[in-house]
Tab-separated table of C-alpha atoms and ligand atoms in Angstrom:
chain	number	residue	atom	x	y	z
A	13	MET	CA	-0.874	-19.211	16.971
A	14	PRO	CA	1.292	-18.182	14.002
A	15	VAL	CA	-0.362	-16.168	11.246
A	16	SER	CA	-0.918	-17.621	7.807
A	17	PHE	CA	-2.895	-16.313	4.878
A	18	SER	CA	-4.397	-17.999	1.875
A	19	ARG	CA	-5.310	-14.768	0.102
A	20	PRO	CA	-4.632	-11.032	0.219
A	21	THR	CA	-5.714	-9.989	3.703
A	22	ILE	CA	-6.554	-6.421	4.629
A	23	LEU	CA	-7.337	-4.830	7.967
A	24	MET	CA	-10.041	-2.136	7.987
A	25	CYS	CA	-11.996	-0.394	10.746
A	26	PRO	CA	-15.670	0.609	10.320
A	27	PRO	CA	-16.152	4.396	10.499
A	28	ASP	CA	-18.796	4.356	13.265
A	29	PHE	CA	-16.899	6.970	15.296
A	30	TYR	CA	-15.147	8.733	12.415
A	31	GLY	CA	-15.346	12.520	12.225
A	32	ILE	CA	-13.293	15.682	11.944
A	33	GLU	CA	-12.739	16.379	15.620
A	34	TYR	CA	-9.295	17.978	15.534
A	35	GLU	CA	-6.940	19.454	12.936
A	36	ILE	CA	-3.559	17.771	12.538
A	37	ASN	CA	-3.039	18.159	8.809
A	38	PRO	CA	-4.018	20.855	6.287
A	39	TRP	CA	-6.956	18.840	4.895
A	40	MET	CA	-8.757	18.792	8.225
A	41	SER	CA	-11.060	21.584	9.297
A	42	ARG	CA	-13.566	21.189	12.110
A	43	SER	CA	-15.807	23.536	10.164
A	44	ARG	CA	-15.955	20.957	7.351
A	45	ALA	CA	-17.674	18.042	9.078
A	46	SER	CA	-18.056	14.629	7.497
A	47	ASP	CA	-21.501	13.329	6.631
A	48	LYS	CA	-22.336	10.233	8.694
A	49	SER	CA	-24.322	8.246	6.185
A	50	LEU	CA	-22.138	9.182	3.217
A	51	THR	CA	-19.104	8.130	5.232
A	52	GLN	CA	-20.615	4.691	5.897
A	53	GLU	CA	-21.609	4.346	2.254
A	54	GLN	CA	-18.160	5.230	0.916
A	55	TRP	CA	-16.373	2.970	3.383
A	56	ARG	CA	-18.727	0.089	2.586
A	57	ALA	CA	-18.208	0.557	-1.155
A	58	LEU	CA	-14.432	0.439	-0.689
A	59	ARG	CA	-14.705	-2.708	1.390
A	60	ASP	CA	-17.022	-4.361	-1.144
A	61	LEU	CA	-14.685	-3.451	-3.993
A	62	LEU	CA	-11.641	-4.892	-2.203
A	63	GLU	CA	-13.567	-8.082	-1.448
A	64	SER	CA	-14.684	-8.349	-5.060
A	65	LEU	CA	-10.999	-8.247	-6.029
A	66	GLY	CA	-10.302	-11.269	-3.833
A	67	ALA	CA	-9.302	-9.659	-0.547
A	68	ASP	CA	-10.191	-11.081	2.838
A	69	VAL	CA	-11.154	-7.972	4.837
A	70	GLN	CA	-10.663	-8.289	8.594
A	71	LEU	CA	-12.140	-5.755	10.982
A	72	MET	CA	-10.732	-3.789	13.879
A	73	PRO	CA	-13.598	-2.812	16.203
A	74	PRO	CA	-14.231	0.963	16.107
A	75	VAL	CA	-13.743	2.886	19.336
A	76	SER	CA	-15.596	6.007	20.430
A	77	GLY	CA	-13.243	8.974	20.854
A	78	LEU	CA	-10.754	7.639	18.259
A	79	PRO	CA	-12.073	9.089	14.975
A	80	ASP	CA	-8.896	8.335	12.986
A	81	LEU	CA	-8.771	4.655	13.981
A	82	VAL	CA	-10.373	4.054	10.563
A	83	PHE	CA	-6.964	4.781	9.035
A	84	THR	CA	-5.563	1.339	9.790
A	85	ALA	CA	-2.493	1.980	7.596
A	86	ASN	CA	-1.109	3.895	10.558
A	87	ALA	CA	-1.512	1.059	13.061
A	88	GLY	CA	1.956	-0.279	12.383
A	89	LEU	CA	4.399	-1.755	9.928
A	90	VAL	CA	3.674	-5.425	9.302
A	91	TRP	CA	6.632	-7.684	8.657
A	92	ARG	CA	5.898	-11.419	8.595
A	93	ASP	CA	4.277	-12.151	11.966
A	94	THR	CA	5.670	-9.015	13.574
A	95	VAL	CA	3.964	-5.629	13.770
A	96	PHE	CA	6.077	-2.614	14.629
A	97	LEU	CA	3.429	-0.498	16.314
A	98	ALA	CA	2.950	3.180	15.616
A	99	SER	CA	4.044	5.836	18.044
A	100	PHE	CA	1.918	8.781	16.977
A	101	ARG	CA	3.301	12.287	16.827
A	102	HIS	CA	0.017	13.941	17.803
A	103	GLU	CA	-1.582	13.229	21.135
A	104	ALA	CA	-5.003	13.048	19.495
A	105	ARG	CA	-4.051	9.720	17.888
A	106	GLN	CA	-1.953	8.191	20.638
A	107	GLY	CA	-4.914	6.355	22.153
A	108	GLU	CA	-5.108	4.191	19.027
A	109	THR	CA	-1.953	2.224	19.748
A	110	PRO	CA	-3.234	0.148	22.712
A	111	GLU	CA	-6.275	-0.799	20.589
A	112	ASP	CA	-4.059	-1.806	17.682
A	113	ASP	CA	-1.701	-3.694	19.959
A	114	ARG	CA	-4.579	-5.685	21.438
A	115	TRP	CA	-5.998	-6.561	18.040
A	116	PHE	CA	-2.707	-7.732	16.567
A	117	ARG	CA	-1.828	-9.876	19.586
A	118	ALA	CA	-5.282	-11.444	19.582
A	119	HIS	CA	-4.748	-12.340	15.929
A	120	GLY	CA	-1.428	-14.125	16.236
A	121	PHE	CA	1.013	-11.279	15.645
A	122	ARG	CA	3.968	-10.344	17.791
A	123	THR	CA	3.960	-6.613	18.480
A	124	VAL	CA	7.037	-4.468	18.950
A	125	ALA	CA	7.120	-0.840	20.061
A	126	VAL	CA	9.699	1.548	18.653
A	127	PRO	CA	11.890	3.141	21.344
A	128	GLU	CA	9.825	5.702	23.214
A	129	GLU	CA	11.609	8.863	22.249
A	130	TRP	CA	10.844	8.443	18.545
A	131	ASP	CA	7.711	8.883	16.454
A	132	PHE	CA	6.675	6.448	13.765
A	133	GLU	CA	3.316	6.269	11.972
A	134	GLY	CA	3.302	2.721	10.629
A	135	ALA	CA	2.651	1.796	7.006
A	136	GLY	CA	1.614	5.417	6.441
A	137	ASP	CA	5.315	6.220	6.407
A	138	ALA	CA	7.036	2.922	5.644
A	139	LEU	CA	6.479	1.008	2.422
A	140	PHE	CA	8.460	-1.842	0.929
A	141	CYS	CA	9.309	-1.605	-2.746
A	142	GLY	CA	11.119	-4.856	-3.481
A	143	ASP	CA	13.465	-5.645	-0.582
A	144	THR	CA	13.930	-1.978	0.306
A	145	LEU	CA	11.912	-0.093	2.875
A	146	PHE	CA	11.087	3.423	1.680
A	147	ALA	CA	10.393	5.584	4.681
A	148	GLY	CA	8.962	9.100	4.838
A	149	TYR	CA	10.221	11.306	7.637
A	150	LEU	CA	10.005	14.745	9.171
A	151	ILE	CA	6.322	15.554	9.326
A	152	ARG	CA	5.070	12.510	11.289
A	153	SER	CA	7.881	9.977	11.652
A	154	ASP	CA	11.508	10.241	12.700
A	155	ALA	CA	14.189	8.952	10.320
A	156	VAL	CA	16.105	7.477	13.239
A	157	ALA	CA	13.086	5.307	14.133
A	158	GLU	CA	12.981	4.066	10.561
A	159	GLN	CA	16.711	3.249	10.615
A	160	TRP	CA	16.133	1.326	13.828
A	161	LEU	CA	13.248	-0.600	12.246
A	162	ALA	CA	15.306	-1.588	9.245
A	163	GLU	CA	18.003	-2.883	11.581
A	164	GLN	CA	15.450	-5.067	13.359
A	165	ILE	CA	14.209	-6.426	10.036
A	166	GLY	CA	17.629	-6.668	8.440
A	167	CYS	CA	16.661	-4.751	5.325
A	168	ARG	CA	17.869	-1.709	3.448
A	169	VAL	CA	16.000	1.485	4.286
A	170	ILE	CA	15.803	4.632	2.211
A	171	PRO	CA	14.498	7.502	4.329
A	172	VAL	CA	13.013	10.264	2.172
A	173	GLN	CA	12.157	13.672	3.524
A	174	LEU	CA	8.607	14.942	3.046
A	175	VAL	CA	8.447	18.675	2.396
A	176	ASP	CA	4.775	19.525	1.817
A	177	ASP	CA	2.355	19.432	4.767
A	178	HIS	CA	-0.426	18.282	2.461
A	179	TYR	CA	1.586	15.109	1.782
A	180	TYR	CA	2.481	14.455	5.392
A	181	HIS	CA	2.652	10.655	5.163
A	182	LEU	CA	4.658	8.758	2.571
A	183	ASP	CA	1.533	6.903	1.429
A	184	THR	CA	-0.043	10.203	0.333
A	185	CYS	CA	2.701	10.756	-2.273
A	186	PHE	CA	4.241	7.350	-3.001
A	187	CYS	CA	2.727	3.958	-3.783
A	188	PRO	CA	4.772	0.875	-4.691
A	189	LEU	CA	2.978	-1.183	-7.363
A	190	GLY	CA	5.495	-4.005	-7.675
A	191	PRO	CA	9.140	-4.597	-6.721
A	192	THR	CA	10.369	-2.175	-9.402
A	193	GLU	CA	7.323	0.017	-10.010
A	194	ALA	CA	5.691	2.836	-8.089
A	195	ILE	CA	3.398	5.850	-8.333
A	196	TYR	CA	4.787	9.105	-6.881
A	197	PHE	CA	4.181	12.835	-6.648
A	198	PRO	CA	7.606	14.435	-7.153
A	199	PRO	CA	6.958	17.861	-5.478
A	200	ALA	CA	6.207	16.159	-2.156
A	201	PHE	CA	9.898	15.282	-1.767
A	202	ASP	CA	13.048	17.306	-1.457
A	203	GLU	CA	15.453	17.059	-4.358
A	204	TYR	CA	17.581	14.414	-2.712
A	205	GLY	CA	14.612	12.189	-1.902
A	206	ARG	CA	13.171	12.594	-5.358
A	207	LYS	CA	16.479	11.637	-6.979
A	208	THR	CA	16.883	8.664	-4.677
A	209	ILE	CA	13.435	7.353	-5.609
A	210	GLU	CA	14.205	7.898	-9.287
A	211	GLU	CA	17.535	6.070	-9.009
A	212	HIS	CA	16.139	3.043	-7.202
A	213	ILE	CA	12.811	2.454	-8.923
A	214	SER	CA	12.916	1.974	-12.676
A	215	GLY	CA	9.186	2.066	-13.420
A	216	LEU	CA	7.772	5.282	-11.998
A	217	ILE	CA	4.438	6.932	-12.714
A	218	ALA	CA	4.481	10.621	-11.753
A	219	VAL	CA	1.081	12.076	-10.900
A	220	GLN	CA	-0.012	15.629	-11.649
A	221	PRO	CA	-0.804	18.113	-8.844
A	222	ASP	CA	-4.581	18.036	-9.351
A	223	GLU	CA	-4.676	14.231	-9.100
A	224	ALA	CA	-2.196	14.168	-6.219
A	225	ALA	CA	-4.720	16.343	-4.378
A	226	ARG	CA	-7.356	13.688	-5.129
A	227	PHE	CA	-5.021	11.253	-3.339
A	228	ALA	CA	-3.951	9.457	-6.527
A	229	CYS	CA	-0.902	8.072	-4.717
A	230	ASN	CA	-3.011	6.681	-1.890
A	231	ALA	CA	-3.912	3.533	-3.809
A	232	VAL	CA	-4.535	-0.053	-2.742
A	233	VAL	CA	-2.807	-2.673	-4.877
A	234	ILE	CA	-4.170	-6.221	-5.081
A	235	GLY	CA	-2.358	-8.275	-7.688
A	236	ARG	CA	-2.608	-6.212	-10.868
A	237	HIS	CA	-5.652	-4.297	-9.583
A	238	VAL	CA	-5.258	-0.773	-8.242
A	239	VAL	CA	-8.004	0.966	-6.249
A	240	VAL	CA	-8.039	4.766	-5.968
A	241	ASN	CA	-10.336	7.656	-5.182
A	242	THR	CA	-12.375	9.134	-8.030
A	243	GLY	CA	-10.963	12.033	-10.043
A	244	CYS	CA	-7.660	10.487	-11.135
A	245	PRO	CA	-8.233	9.729	-14.858
A	246	GLN	CA	-4.642	10.395	-15.919
A	247	LEU	CA	-3.290	7.977	-13.335
A	248	GLU	CA	-5.839	5.400	-14.407
A	249	ALA	CA	-4.751	5.751	-18.044
A	250	ASP	CA	-1.069	5.414	-17.051
A	251	LEU	CA	-1.886	2.291	-15.051
A	252	VAL	CA	-3.715	0.708	-17.967
A	253	GLN	CA	-0.723	1.368	-20.182
A	254	ARG	CA	1.451	-0.590	-17.756
A	255	GLY	CA	-0.877	-3.538	-17.611
A	256	TYR	CA	-2.724	-2.707	-14.403
A	257	THR	CA	-6.489	-2.602	-13.973
A	258	PRO	CA	-7.565	0.580	-12.163
A	259	HIS	CA	-10.765	0.876	-10.146
A	260	HIS	CA	-12.156	4.018	-8.547
A	261	THR	CA	-14.550	4.624	-5.728
A	262	GLU	CA	-15.584	7.946	-4.158
A	263	LEU	CA	-13.816	8.634	-0.851
A	264	GLY	CA	-14.429	12.373	-0.439
A	265	GLU	CA	-15.621	12.044	3.158
A	266	PHE	CA	-12.237	10.628	4.151
A	267	ILE	CA	-10.262	13.202	2.218
A	268	LYS	CA	-11.737	15.691	4.697
A	269	ALA	CA	-9.446	14.018	7.256
A	270	GLY	CA	-6.501	13.776	4.861
A	271	GLY	CA	-6.923	10.118	3.977
A	272	SER	CA	-8.121	7.933	1.115
A	273	ALA	CA	-8.126	4.289	-0.031
A	274	LYS	CA	-4.684	3.209	1.128
A	275	CYS	CA	-4.921	4.917	4.523
A	276	LEU	CA	-8.133	3.012	5.216
A	277	THR	CA	-6.378	-0.341	4.779
A	278	LEU	CA	-3.465	-2.298	6.164
A	279	ARG	CA	-2.214	-5.304	4.263
A	280	LEU	CA	-1.553	-8.086	6.749
A	281	ASP	CA	0.037	-10.672	4.458
A	282	GLY	CA	2.593	-8.365	2.842
A	283	GLU	CA	2.111	-5.750	0.150
A	284	GLU	CA	2.243	-6.858	-3.489
A	285	ALA	CA	5.411	-4.844	-4.000
A	286	ALA	CA	7.221	-6.227	-0.968
A	287	VAL	CA	10.017	-8.767	-1.249
A	288	TRP	CA	10.736	-9.466	2.405
A	289	PRO	CA	14.200	-10.472	3.577
B	466	LIG	N1	-6.379	12.445	10.027
B	466	LIG	C1	-5.366	11.453	9.948
B	466	LIG	C2	-4.024	12.040	10.372
B	466	LIG	O1	-3.786	13.186	10.109
B	466	LIG	C3	-5.285	10.885	8.559
B	466	LIG	C4	-4.353	9.716	8.443
B	466	LIG	C5	-4.219	9.213	7.039
B	466	LIG	N2	-3.455	8.035	6.986
B	466	LIG	C6	-2.452	7.801	6.148
B	466	LIG	N3	-1.904	6.635	6.179
B	466	LIG	N4	-1.993	8.705	5.326
B	466	LIG	O2	-3.203	11.399	10.979
């Protein structure tokens, strides 16, 4: 059964088993637990907001013992009816991949694993801007895996090195808005990566450190609508100036795990900014 979509389609996973059970990035501390009911409330509000903007939200069943399964962005890189599955760097998340694999195959996708020796954390580290795949490497994903992926797809890839552990996935410091527009947090990249982004993308919005720490770059784009965590007023003003409509919703319980709006979603029909080969 081939996949086809009549509207923006987003995969989410209810946070029934979400929690801070291990520490694999600097935002996570087992001593700072998430609040169960607040977590459900914030997740539900994000889902409702995305649906109100026209998205069809599909659900991955939550699994006990996999608290980060809620971050569906990491499940894989979607390209047409193919999903290049994640190969997680940390053991704590490796149990997610068989769950993801099962879901995608049951929903008409073909799944492909990256060669075993390499790590790759899905759309968390690989984002199309136009026909080019921007790929974050070093902290969670290997550049060689991303080169391999681009070969499979037949697209250009620009691997950019991530240098700050707080911005350990590309989607925490870079967000394509359209084929020539993106949000980014310059200090998260080395000089070469920063220059490469600046050379290839003409319409860039740079976020300030305080808003980057509120996960300003971890935004969900649906048409001209952009959904972010609360506490990013400068970004919202910059978006308005460029003709976008920003929306915010509180996601503090997920920031405790180092994730926000974008991490909690995976676009199944292709990101707004993607021009697929
Ligand atoms: N606790 C998760 C991790 O460290 C958060 C993942 C956030 N996802 C993302 N796409 N940035 O892996």
